[in-house]
Coordinates of C-alpha atoms and ligand atoms in Angstrom, one line a residue:
X11 CA 0.0 0.0 0.0
X12 CA 1.3 3.5 -0.8
X13 CA 0.3 6.6 1.0
X14 CA -0.6 9.5 -1.3
X15 CA 1.8 12.4 -0.9
X16 CA 0.3 15.6 0.6
X17 CA 0.5 17.6 -2.6
X18 CA -1.7 15.1 -4.4
X19 CA -4.1 15.3 -1.5
X20 CA -4.3 19.1 -2.0
X21 CA -5.4 18.6 -5.6
X22 CA -7.9 15.9 -4.6
X23 CA -11.5 16.3 -5.8
X24 CA -13.7 17.8 -3.1
X25 CA -17.0 15.9 -2.7
X26 CA -20.2 17.8 -2.1
X27 CA -20.5 16.6 1.5
X28 CA -16.9 17.6 2.2
X29 CA -17.5 21.0 0.8
X30 CA -20.7 21.4 2.7
X31 CA -18.9 20.7 5.9
X32 CA -15.9 22.9 5.1
X33 CA -18.1 25.8 4.2
X34 CA -20.3 25.6 7.2
X35 CA -18.2 28.0 9.2
X36 CA -18.3 30.7 6.5
X37 CA -22.0 30.1 6.1
X38 CA -22.5 30.9 9.8
X39 CA -20.3 34.0 9.5
X40 CA -22.2 35.2 6.4
X41 CA -25.5 34.4 7.9
X42 CA -24.8 36.5 11.0
X43 CA -23.5 39.3 8.9
X44 CA -26.7 39.1 6.7
X45 CA -29.0 39.1 9.7
X46 CA -27.3 42.2 11.0
X47 CA -27.5 44.2 7.8
X48 CA -30.9 43.0 6.4
X49 CA -33.5 45.5 7.6
X50 CA -37.0 44.4 8.3
X51 CA -39.6 45.8 5.8
X52 CA -43.3 45.5 5.3
X53 CA -44.6 44.5 1.9
X54 CA -48.0 46.1 2.6
X55 CA -46.4 49.5 2.9
X56 CA -45.4 49.4 -0.7
X57 CA -48.9 48.8 -2.1
X58 CA -51.2 51.7 -3.1
X59 CA -54.3 50.1 -1.5
X60 CA -56.5 53.1 -2.0
X61 CA -56.2 52.6 -5.8
X62 CA -57.8 49.2 -5.5
X63 CA -61.4 48.2 -6.3
X64 CA -63.4 45.0 -6.9
X65 CA -62.9 43.0 -10.1
X66 CA -65.7 41.3 -12.1
X67 CA -66.8 37.8 -11.2
X68 CA -67.9 37.0 -7.7
X69 CA -67.6 40.6 -6.5
X70 CA -69.5 42.0 -9.5
X71 CA -66.9 44.8 -10.0
X72 CA -65.1 46.1 -13.0
X73 CA -63.2 43.8 -15.4
X74 CA -59.6 44.6 -16.1
X75 CA -58.8 46.6 -19.3
X76 CA -55.4 47.6 -20.6
X77 CA -56.1 51.3 -20.4
X78 CA -56.4 51.0 -16.6
X79 CA -52.7 50.2 -16.3
X80 CA -50.3 53.1 -15.5
X81 CA -47.3 50.9 -16.4
X82 CA -45.4 51.1 -19.7
X83 CA -45.7 48.1 -22.2
X84 CA -42.2 47.0 -21.4
X85 CA -42.8 47.4 -17.7
X86 CA -45.8 45.1 -17.9
X87 CA -43.9 42.4 -19.8
X88 CA -41.0 42.6 -17.4
X89 CA -43.2 42.7 -14.2
X90 CA -44.9 39.5 -15.3
X91 CA -41.6 37.7 -16.1
X92 CA -40.1 38.9 -12.8
X93 CA -43.2 37.9 -10.7
X94 CA -43.5 34.5 -12.3
X95 CA -39.8 34.0 -11.6
X96 CA -40.4 34.8 -7.9
X97 CA -43.5 32.6 -7.9
X98 CA -41.6 29.4 -8.5
X99 CA -40.1 29.7 -4.9
X100 CA -41.4 26.3 -3.7
X101 CA -39.3 24.7 -6.5
X102 CA -36.2 26.8 -5.6
X103 CA -36.6 26.0 -1.9
X104 CA -36.8 22.3 -2.8
X105 CA -33.6 22.5 -4.8
X106 CA -31.5 24.4 -2.3
X107 CA -32.9 22.5 0.7
X108 CA -31.9 19.2 -1.0
X109 CA -28.5 20.5 -1.8
X110 CA -27.6 22.6 1.2
X111 CA -29.7 20.7 3.8
X112 CA -32.1 21.8 6.5
X113 CA -29.7 21.6 9.5
X114 CA -27.2 23.9 11.2
X115 CA -26.2 27.3 9.6
X116 CA -27.0 26.0 6.1
X117 CA -30.5 25.1 7.1
X118 CA -31.1 28.5 8.9
X119 CA -29.9 30.3 5.7
X120 CA -32.1 28.1 3.4
X121 CA -35.2 28.9 5.5
X122 CA -34.4 32.6 6.0
X123 CA -33.7 33.1 2.3
X124 CA -37.0 31.4 1.5
X125 CA -38.9 33.7 3.9
X126 CA -37.2 36.8 2.4
X127 CA -38.0 35.7 -1.2
X128 CA -41.6 35.0 -0.2
X129 CA -42.0 38.8 0.4
X130 CA -41.1 39.5 -3.2
X131 CA -43.9 37.6 -4.7
X132 CA -46.4 38.9 -2.1
X133 CA -45.6 42.6 -2.6
X134 CA -45.4 42.4 -6.4
X135 CA -48.7 40.6 -6.8
X136 CA -50.4 42.9 -4.3
X137 CA -49.1 45.9 -6.3
X138 CA -50.1 44.5 -9.7
X139 CA -53.6 43.7 -8.6
X140 CA -54.3 46.8 -6.6
X141 CA -53.0 49.1 -9.3
X142 CA -54.5 47.0 -12.2
X143 CA -51.1 47.1 -13.9
X144 CA -51.5 43.7 -15.6
X145 CA -54.3 41.4 -16.7
X146 CA -55.1 39.4 -13.5
X147 CA -56.6 36.4 -15.4
X148 CA -53.7 36.0 -17.8
X149 CA -51.3 36.4 -14.8
X150 CA -53.0 33.6 -12.9
X151 CA -53.1 31.3 -15.9
X152 CA -49.4 31.9 -16.5
X153 CA -48.7 31.2 -12.8
X154 CA -50.6 28.0 -12.9
X155 CA -48.9 26.8 -16.0
X156 CA -45.4 27.9 -14.9
X157 CA -45.6 26.4 -11.4
X158 CA -47.1 23.2 -12.7
X159 CA -43.9 22.6 -14.7
X160 CA -41.8 23.2 -11.5
X161 CA -38.1 24.3 -11.8
X162 CA -35.1 22.0 -12.0
X163 CA -31.7 23.7 -11.6
X164 CA -29.2 23.1 -14.4
X165 CA -26.6 22.9 -11.5
X166 CA -28.2 20.4 -9.1
X167 CA -25.4 17.9 -9.8
X168 CA -22.8 20.0 -7.9
X169 CA -22.5 22.2 -4.8
X170 CA -19.9 24.4 -6.4
X171 CA -21.9 24.9 -9.6
X172 CA -25.0 25.7 -7.5
X173 CA -23.2 28.3 -5.3
X174 CA -21.6 29.9 -8.4
X175 CA -25.0 30.0 -10.2
X176 CA -26.9 31.6 -7.3
X177 CA -24.1 34.3 -6.9
X178 CA -24.7 35.4 -10.5
X179 CA -28.4 34.7 -10.5
X180 CA -29.2 36.9 -7.4
X181 CA -27.3 39.8 -9.1
X182 CA -29.2 39.1 -12.4
X183 CA -32.5 39.3 -10.5
X184 CA -31.5 42.4 -8.7
X185 CA -30.6 44.2 -11.9
X186 CA -33.7 42.9 -13.7
X187 CA -36.0 44.2 -10.9
X188 CA -34.1 47.5 -10.7
X189 CA -34.3 48.2 -14.4
X190 CA -37.9 47.1 -14.6
X191 CA -38.7 49.7 -11.9
X192 CA -36.8 52.4 -13.9
X193 CA -38.7 51.6 -17.1
X194 CA -42.1 51.0 -15.5
X195 CA -43.3 54.6 -15.7
X196 CA -44.8 54.4 -12.2
X197 CA -42.8 55.8 -9.2
X198 CA -44.7 53.5 -6.8
X199 CA -43.6 50.5 -8.8
X200 CA -40.1 51.8 -9.0
X201 CA -39.9 52.2 -5.2
X202 CA -41.2 48.7 -4.6
X203 CA -38.8 47.1 -7.0
X204 CA -35.9 49.1 -5.6
X205 CA -36.7 47.6 -2.2
X206 CA -36.8 44.0 -3.6
X207 CA -33.5 44.7 -5.5
X208 CA -31.9 45.6 -2.1
X209 CA -32.8 42.1 -0.8
X210 CA -31.4 40.5 -4.0
X211 CA -28.2 42.3 -3.6
X212 CA -27.7 41.0 -0.1
X213 CA -28.4 37.5 -1.3
X214 CA -25.8 37.9 -4.0
X215 CA -23.2 39.1 -1.4
X216 CA -23.9 36.0 0.7
X217 CA -23.3 33.6 -2.1
X218 CA -20.5 35.6 -3.6
X219 CA -18.6 35.5 -0.3
X220 CA -19.2 31.8 -0.1
X221 CA -17.8 31.4 -3.6
X222 CA -14.7 33.4 -2.5
X223 CA -14.2 30.9 0.3
X224 CA -14.6 28.0 -2.1
X225 CA -11.9 29.5 -4.3
X226 CA -9.6 29.3 -1.3
X227 CA -10.5 25.7 -0.5
X228 CA -10.7 24.2 -3.9
X229 CA -9.4 26.7 -6.5
X230 CA -9.3 24.4 -9.5
X231 CA -12.7 22.9 -9.0
X232 CA -14.3 26.3 -8.2
X233 CA -12.7 27.8 -11.3
X234 CA -14.1 25.0 -13.5
X235 CA -17.6 25.4 -11.8
X236 CA -17.5 29.2 -12.4
X237 CA -16.5 28.7 -16.1
X238 CA -19.3 26.1 -16.6
X239 CA -21.9 28.4 -15.0
X240 CA -20.9 31.5 -16.8
X241 CA -20.8 29.8 -20.2
X242 CA -24.1 28.0 -19.7
X243 CA -26.0 30.7 -17.7
X244 CA -29.8 30.8 -18.1
X245 CA -32.2 33.0 -16.2
X246 CA -34.2 31.1 -13.6
X247 CA -37.4 32.2 -15.4
X248 CA -36.5 30.5 -18.7
X249 CA -39.4 28.1 -18.4
X250 CA -42.0 30.8 -18.3
X251 CA -44.6 30.5 -21.2
X252 CA -43.5 33.0 -23.9
X253 CA -40.2 33.6 -22.2
X254 CA -38.1 34.0 -25.4
X255 CA -40.4 36.7 -26.8
X256 CA -40.5 38.5 -23.4
X257 CA -36.7 38.3 -23.0
X258 CA -36.2 39.8 -26.5
X259 CA -38.5 42.7 -25.6
X260 CA -36.7 43.2 -22.3
X261 CA -33.4 43.2 -24.1
X262 CA -34.5 45.9 -26.5
X263 CA -36.2 47.8 -23.7
X264 CA -32.9 48.0 -21.7
X265 CA -34.1 45.8 -18.8
X266 CA -31.9 42.8 -19.4
X267 CA -29.6 42.2 -22.3
X268 CA -26.1 41.0 -23.2
X269 CA -24.5 44.3 -22.3
X270 CA -26.2 44.4 -18.9
X271 CA -25.4 40.7 -18.4
X272 CA -21.7 41.2 -19.1
X273 CA -21.2 44.6 -17.4
X274 CA -23.6 44.5 -14.4
X275 CA -23.9 40.8 -13.6
X276 CA -20.9 38.7 -14.6
X277 CA -18.1 41.3 -14.4
X278 CA -18.9 42.7 -10.9
X279 CA -18.7 39.2 -9.3
X280 CA -15.7 38.1 -11.3
X281 CA -13.8 41.3 -10.5
X282 CA -14.7 41.3 -6.8
X283 CA -13.3 37.8 -6.5
X284 CA -10.4 38.6 -8.9
X285 CA -11.3 35.3 -10.6
X286 CA -9.3 36.0 -13.8
X287 CA -6.2 37.0 -11.7
X288 CA -6.0 34.0 -9.4
X289 CA -2.6 32.4 -9.5
X290 CA -1.2 29.0 -8.4
X291 CA -3.8 27.0 -10.3
X292 CA -3.3 23.4 -11.5
X293 CA -3.7 22.5 -15.2
X294 CA -7.5 22.0 -14.9
X295 CA -8.0 25.3 -13.1
X296 CA -5.7 27.1 -15.5
X297 CA -7.6 25.8 -18.5
X298 CA -10.9 26.8 -17.0
X299 CA -9.6 30.3 -16.2
X300 CA -8.4 30.7 -19.8
X301 CA -11.7 29.5 -21.2
X302 CA -13.6 31.8 -18.9
X303 CA -11.4 34.8 -20.0
X304 CA -11.9 34.0 -23.7
X305 CA -15.7 33.6 -23.1
X306 CA -15.9 37.0 -21.4
X307 CA -14.0 38.7 -24.2
X308 CA -16.3 37.1 -26.8
X309 CA -19.4 38.0 -24.8
X310 CA -18.2 41.6 -24.7
X311 CA -17.8 41.6 -28.5
X312 CA -21.3 40.1 -28.9
X313 CA -22.7 42.7 -26.5
X314 CA -21.2 45.5 -28.6
X315 CA -22.8 44.1 -31.7
X316 CA -26.1 43.9 -29.9
X317 CA -25.8 47.5 -28.7
X318 CA -25.3 48.6 -32.3
X319 CA -28.4 46.7 -33.5
X320 CA -30.4 48.0 -30.6
X321 CA -29.4 51.6 -31.2
X322 CA -30.3 51.3 -34.9
X323 CA -33.7 49.7 -34.0
X324 CA -34.5 52.4 -31.5
X325 CA -33.5 55.1 -34.0
X326 CA -35.9 53.6 -36.6
X327 CA -38.7 53.4 -34.1
X328 CA -38.1 57.1 -33.1
X329 CA -38.1 58.2 -36.7
X330 CA -41.4 56.3 -37.3
X331 CA -43.0 57.9 -34.3
X332 CA -41.9 61.3 -35.5
X333 CA -43.4 60.7 -39.0
X334 CA -46.6 59.5 -37.4
Ligands
FE2_14 FE1 -36.5 37.6 -5.1
FE2_15 FE1 -32.9 36.7 -3.9

């Protein structure tokens, strides 16, 4: 029998259970930091209740009509996508509870995170129905169809891939909510989405700091996970009925597109953790780092092309409006 030398051990593949155990301490630290900085807020305070009135049907009120909505067209599209994304929380909870567990600091985080996310769906639905911003019947049918499909993470096979994914995804959600608010045309909506975006930012910070610790523990494996997640990134709402069309409108509308994805979501996390500058990697990690760098450069070039096409399209639209 030979005993593996220590340097081989250092390059050994980390199993998910070993990583869970090794990260527990940083989870506890980050959880305590999170609980200190996360301010309590009340969803009901963000809803313009006095704008509300009965709908048709059982209450015999007025049916919804598009002209009742104060929100812009692009705001309506994005609000529905963002709310349906939040609505699938039971599936997200199931995914992370299975992966991170329900005990100890991990479990406390999983439940706390779920409770915070629950507020997002509550406040958005209350706002949308009270202000008559979107068609309530279509919204409910979308929710039923979306939730009936459930959500299965692309990264459920691996702890590191999951931690990397949620770090980027929480920031993507933050940016999408924030930009939806800015383009909604309703200051009440903007204020509500800004509040949600603050939560999403704290979620991102939690996972990003965890990812930083994972880089210290298992640099090569974490680099490979980050490369895989960045290269294959999909928004959590990709299963929403009509998602492709809505995503295309949101891209043109400046809510979420390649430029925003590159500049405001991927880059901030990669830069903060200095991912492309990490040294001392083994061959696997080095290859992953190079592939990640090449992917980012290519994405930047694609984003520039997209920006040009978008600018041309918006100029044509503006010219048409002026003629009309
Ligand atoms: Fe959320
Ligand atoms: Fe979140």
